XYZ file of N, CA, C and O in Angstrom:
328
model
N -1.515 -40.620 -30.501
C -0.247 -40.532 -30.601
C -0.066 -39.177 -29.721
O -0.330 -37.790 -30.471
N 1.652 -39.265 -28.893
C 1.494 -38.186 -28.248
C 2.992 -37.577 -28.835
O 3.958 -38.551 -28.613
N 3.107 -36.427 -28.980
C 4.248 -35.864 -29.665
C 4.478 -34.331 -28.792
O 3.729 -33.711 -28.550
N 6.071 -34.613 -28.142
C 6.270 -33.711 -27.628
C 7.177 -32.532 -27.934
O 8.407 -32.994 -28.903
N 7.512 -31.232 -27.795
C 8.465 -30.171 -28.245
C 9.075 -29.070 -27.630
O 7.873 -28.343 -26.741
N 10.013 -29.276 -26.532
C 9.997 -28.122 -25.872
C 10.292 -26.856 -26.899
O 11.445 -27.168 -27.743
N 10.122 -25.639 -26.578
C 10.366 -24.459 -27.612
C 8.999 -23.832 -28.348
O 7.822 -24.608 -27.840
N 9.226 -23.924 -28.983
C 8.204 -23.122 -30.892
C 7.572 -24.680 -31.104
O 8.745 -25.018 -31.635
N 6.789 -24.608 -31.341
C 5.545 -25.702 -32.226
C 5.828 -25.211 -33.738
O 4.799 -24.046 -33.547
N 6.730 -25.714 -34.602
C 6.508 -24.705 -36.055
C 5.776 -25.900 -36.903
O 5.339 -26.549 -37.026
N 5.636 -24.766 -38.048
C 4.940 -25.736 -39.230
C 5.454 -26.622 -39.833
O 4.745 -27.899 -40.178
N 7.268 -26.710 -39.855
C 7.905 -28.166 -39.590
C 7.463 -29.299 -39.141
O 7.642 -30.323 -39.341
N 7.950 -28.709 -38.075
C 6.879 -29.516 -36.826
C 5.746 -30.314 -37.200
O 5.400 -31.528 -36.874
N 4.855 -29.812 -37.699
C 3.394 -30.149 -37.633
C 3.504 -31.182 -38.931
O 2.831 -32.126 -39.308
N 4.442 -30.707 -40.249
C 4.455 -31.420 -41.180
C 4.932 -33.092 -40.639
O 4.913 -34.146 -41.487
N 6.084 -32.967 -40.334
C 5.977 -34.013 -39.458
C 5.228 -34.946 -38.418
O 5.301 -35.878 -38.954
N 4.967 -33.945 -37.697
C 3.933 -35.157 -37.321
C 2.703 -35.933 -38.455
O 1.812 -37.204 -37.851
N 2.107 -34.844 -39.117
C 0.987 -35.059 -40.406
C 1.652 -36.715 -41.356
O 1.335 -37.615 -41.062
N 2.971 -36.183 -41.378
C 3.250 -37.055 -42.071
C 4.104 -38.869 -41.467
O 3.130 -39.902 -41.468
N 4.062 -38.610 -39.835
C 4.041 -39.946 -38.893
C 2.387 -40.101 -39.013
O 2.489 -41.692 -39.041
N 1.863 -39.652 -38.810
C 0.326 -39.945 -38.469
C -0.097 -40.438 -39.543
O -1.078 -41.169 -39.583
N -0.017 -39.890 -40.883
C -0.443 -40.592 -42.129
C 0.042 -41.720 -42.499
O -0.623 -42.723 -42.355
N 1.092 -41.979 -42.129
C 1.868 -43.194 -42.294
C 1.559 -44.560 -40.739
O 1.031 -45.683 -41.597
N 1.171 -43.949 -39.750
C 0.489 -44.993 -39.157
C -1.010 -45.123 -39.100
O -1.335 -45.786 -38.148
N -1.557 -44.070 -39.503
C -3.064 -44.154 -39.399
C -3.783 -44.259 -37.811
O -4.622 -45.017 -37.738
N -3.240 -43.379 -36.888
C -3.425 -42.741 -36.311
C -4.955 -42.223 -36.084
O -5.300 -41.494 -36.980
N -5.403 -42.184 -35.102
C -6.924 -41.987 -34.667
C -6.933 -40.685 -33.601
O -7.662 -39.616 -33.486
N -5.749 -40.449 -32.930
C -5.656 -39.225 -32.226
C -4.366 -38.498 -32.226
O -3.315 -39.561 -31.848
N -4.018 -37.031 -32.416
C -2.691 -36.593 -32.516
C -2.726 -35.486 -30.918
O -4.004 -35.098 -31.331
N -2.078 -35.908 -30.762
C -1.983 -34.967 -29.213
C -0.460 -34.109 -29.022
O 0.420 -35.084 -29.197
N -0.384 -33.065 -29.255
C 1.055 -32.687 -29.565
C 1.144 -31.812 -27.969
O 0.281 -30.746 -27.196
N 2.276 -31.892 -27.236
C 2.515 -30.951 -25.751
C 3.898 -30.100 -25.682
O 5.037 -30.633 -26.825
N 3.557 -28.561 -26.325
C 4.499 -27.554 -26.243
C 4.549 -26.557 -25.460
O 3.793 -26.281 -25.170
N 5.542 -26.187 -25.449
C 5.652 -24.903 -24.698
C 4.978 -23.618 -25.168
O 4.294 -23.058 -24.296
N 4.766 -23.403 -26.834
C 3.970 -22.184 -27.588
C 4.013 -23.253 -29.093
O 4.471 -23.937 -29.128
N 2.935 -22.368 -29.353
C 2.938 -23.124 -30.969
C 2.292 -21.841 -31.918
O 1.833 -21.140 -31.500
N 2.961 -22.375 -33.175
C 2.773 -21.588 -34.084
C 1.486 -21.540 -34.861
O 0.905 -22.324 -34.575
N 0.670 -20.121 -34.776
C -0.501 -20.106 -34.945
C -0.761 -20.706 -37.252
O -1.590 -21.672 -37.041
N 0.365 -21.040 -37.441
C -0.051 -21.849 -38.755
C 0.235 -23.317 -38.707
O -0.469 -23.735 -39.803
N 1.260 -23.821 -37.637
C 1.127 -25.316 -37.558
C -0.089 -25.694 -36.523
O -0.812 -26.570 -36.939
N -0.988 -24.755 -35.930
C -2.153 -25.228 -35.532
C -3.365 -25.547 -37.074
O -4.108 -26.428 -36.884
N -3.291 -24.306 -37.828
C -4.211 -24.536 -39.368
C -3.851 -26.078 -39.963
O -4.385 -26.483 -39.797
N -2.557 -26.133 -39.474
C -1.895 -27.788 -40.178
C -2.375 -28.556 -39.593
O -2.950 -29.664 -40.423
N -2.584 -29.018 -38.139
C -2.785 -29.809 -38.071
C -4.664 -30.165 -37.857
O -4.826 -31.235 -38.072
N -5.466 -28.655 -37.947
C -6.832 -29.026 -38.070
C -7.210 -29.629 -39.383
O -7.644 -30.084 -39.582
N -6.140 -28.639 -40.734
C -6.510 -29.317 -42.237
C -6.218 -30.387 -42.537
O -7.252 -31.019 -43.229
N -5.359 -31.153 -41.461
C -4.915 -32.496 -41.884
C -6.773 -33.545 -41.227
O -6.965 -34.237 -41.870
N -6.625 -33.016 -40.304
C -8.256 -33.704 -39.012
C -9.524 -33.337 -40.305
O -10.004 -34.315 -40.827
N -9.340 -32.349 -40.796
C -10.709 -31.757 -41.681
C -10.358 -32.551 -42.682
O -11.340 -33.065 -43.470
N -9.079 -32.884 -43.670
C -9.088 -33.788 -45.089
C -9.001 -35.179 -44.570
O -9.559 -35.529 -45.526
N -8.810 -35.601 -43.814
C -8.892 -36.875 -42.646
C -10.638 -37.505 -43.022
O -11.214 -38.750 -43.516
N -11.098 -36.065 -42.205
C -12.542 -36.543 -42.346
C -13.479 -36.642 -43.802
O -14.502 -37.042 -44.039
N -12.599 -35.112 -44.375
C -13.745 -35.134 -46.055
C -13.581 -36.782 -46.813
O -14.002 -36.875 -47.145
N -11.998 -37.333 -46.545
C -12.295 -38.364 -47.676
C -12.447 -39.486 -47.251
O -13.138 -40.338 -48.084
N -12.514 -39.489 -46.001
C -13.614 -40.750 -45.033
C -14.789 -41.053 -46.052
O -15.380 -41.515 -46.056
N -15.698 -39.253 -45.756
C -16.875 -39.050 -46.451
C -16.767 -39.772 -47.621
O -18.255 -40.291 -48.250
N -16.134 -39.096 -48.616
C -16.431 -39.102 -50.343
C -16.061 -41.082 -50.121
O -16.884 -42.088 -51.497
N -15.057 -41.938 -49.278
C -14.522 -42.862 -49.812
C -15.952 -44.034 -48.753
O -15.976 -45.701 -49.137
N -16.905 -43.433 -48.215
C -17.823 -44.096 -47.557
C -17.090 -44.798 -46.173
O -17.951 -45.637 -45.283
N -15.685 -44.629 -45.777
C -15.514 -44.961 -44.329
C -15.609 -44.363 -43.507
O -16.432 -43.204 -43.265
N -15.507 -44.464 -41.849
C -15.599 -44.276 -40.602
C -14.838 -43.815 -39.520
O -14.250 -44.931 -39.289
N -13.818 -42.988 -40.598
C -11.977 -42.754 -40.082
C -12.511 -41.004 -39.590
O -12.977 -40.597 -40.292
N -11.656 -40.680 -38.382
C -11.600 -38.996 -38.067
C -10.298 -39.361 -36.841
O -10.028 -40.241 -36.572
N -9.798 -38.291 -37.321
C -8.183 -37.980 -36.524
C -8.820 -36.730 -35.622
O -8.966 -35.664 -35.846
N -8.781 -37.288 -34.099
C -9.070 -36.098 -33.120
C -7.736 -35.444 -32.582
O -6.899 -36.223 -32.797
N -7.340 -33.682 -33.000
C -6.447 -33.222 -32.577
C -6.667 -32.365 -31.235
O -7.619 -31.983 -31.137
N -5.360 -32.632 -30.583
C -5.423 -31.832 -29.229
C -4.075 -31.206 -28.841
O -2.969 -32.082 -28.911
N -4.553 -30.015 -28.364
C -2.894 -29.427 -28.131
C -2.825 -29.081 -27.097
O -3.815 -27.813 -26.577
N -1.981 -29.206 -25.999
C -1.503 -29.011 -24.715
C -0.375 -27.635 -25.206
O 0.881 -28.244 -24.856
N -1.169 -26.783 -24.582
C 0.744 -25.710 -24.532
C 0.484 -25.449 -23.371
O -0.276 -24.911 -22.449
N 2.226 -24.816 -23.120
C 2.428 -24.568 -22.080
C 3.233 -24.850 -21.679
O 4.485 -24.830 -20.782
N 3.272 -26.199 -20.959
C 4.374 -26.791 -20.144
C 4.599 -28.480 -21.146
O 3.521 -29.123 -21.514
N 5.313 -28.732 -21.186
C 6.380 -30.114 -21.013
C 6.783 -30.795 -20.284
O 7.805 -30.819 -19.532
N 6.019 -32.093 -19.570
C 6.504 -33.291 -19.018
C 7.492 -34.020 -19.245
O 7.388 -34.725 -20.477
N 8.301 -34.122 -18.207
C 9.529 -35.585 -19.223
C 9.215 -36.274 -18.466
O 9.842 -37.150 -19.038
N 8.076 -36.489 -17.632
C 7.455 -37.945 -17.434
C 6.789 -38.816 -18.086
O 6.395 -39.794 -18.442
N 6.071 -38.131 -18.763
C 4.994 -38.260 -20.032
C 6.155 -39.227 -21.100
O 7.021 -38.432 -22.015
N 5.489 -40.568 -21.526
C 5.843 -40.907 -22.988
C 5.514 -40.121 -24.106
O 4.010 -40.124 -24.249
N 6.027 -39.868 -25.236
C 5.704 -39.585 -25.895
C 7.049 -39.463 -27.142
O 8.143 -39.994 -27.146
N 7.000 -39.029 -28.304
C 7.889 -38.923 -29.522
C 8.115 -37.230 -29.307
O 7.546 -36.427 -29.723
N 9.082 -37.135 -29.288
C 10.404 -35.623 -29.212
C 10.403 -35.568 -30.409
O 11.001 -36.321 -31.266
N 10.486 -33.929 -31.035
C 10.251 -33.438 -31.898
C 11.692 -32.478 -31.846
O 11.952 -32.237 -31.058
């Protein structure tokens, strides 16, 4: 899933992304933003690590890949606006 945010991507935005991603059971989270807060990055990485650890405990093969594209937000790319 692609999430777009013009301006600073904050912790509250990261929590929204995690909530949406956990409901839809996504395999990849891509965040496109102009700038991102360090705490927001940590939240996204913690979510990915938590999914991997829970999958290990339950014996599943599940993983969430997180990619952060910082610097430019394209209007031509379709994604969820935050």
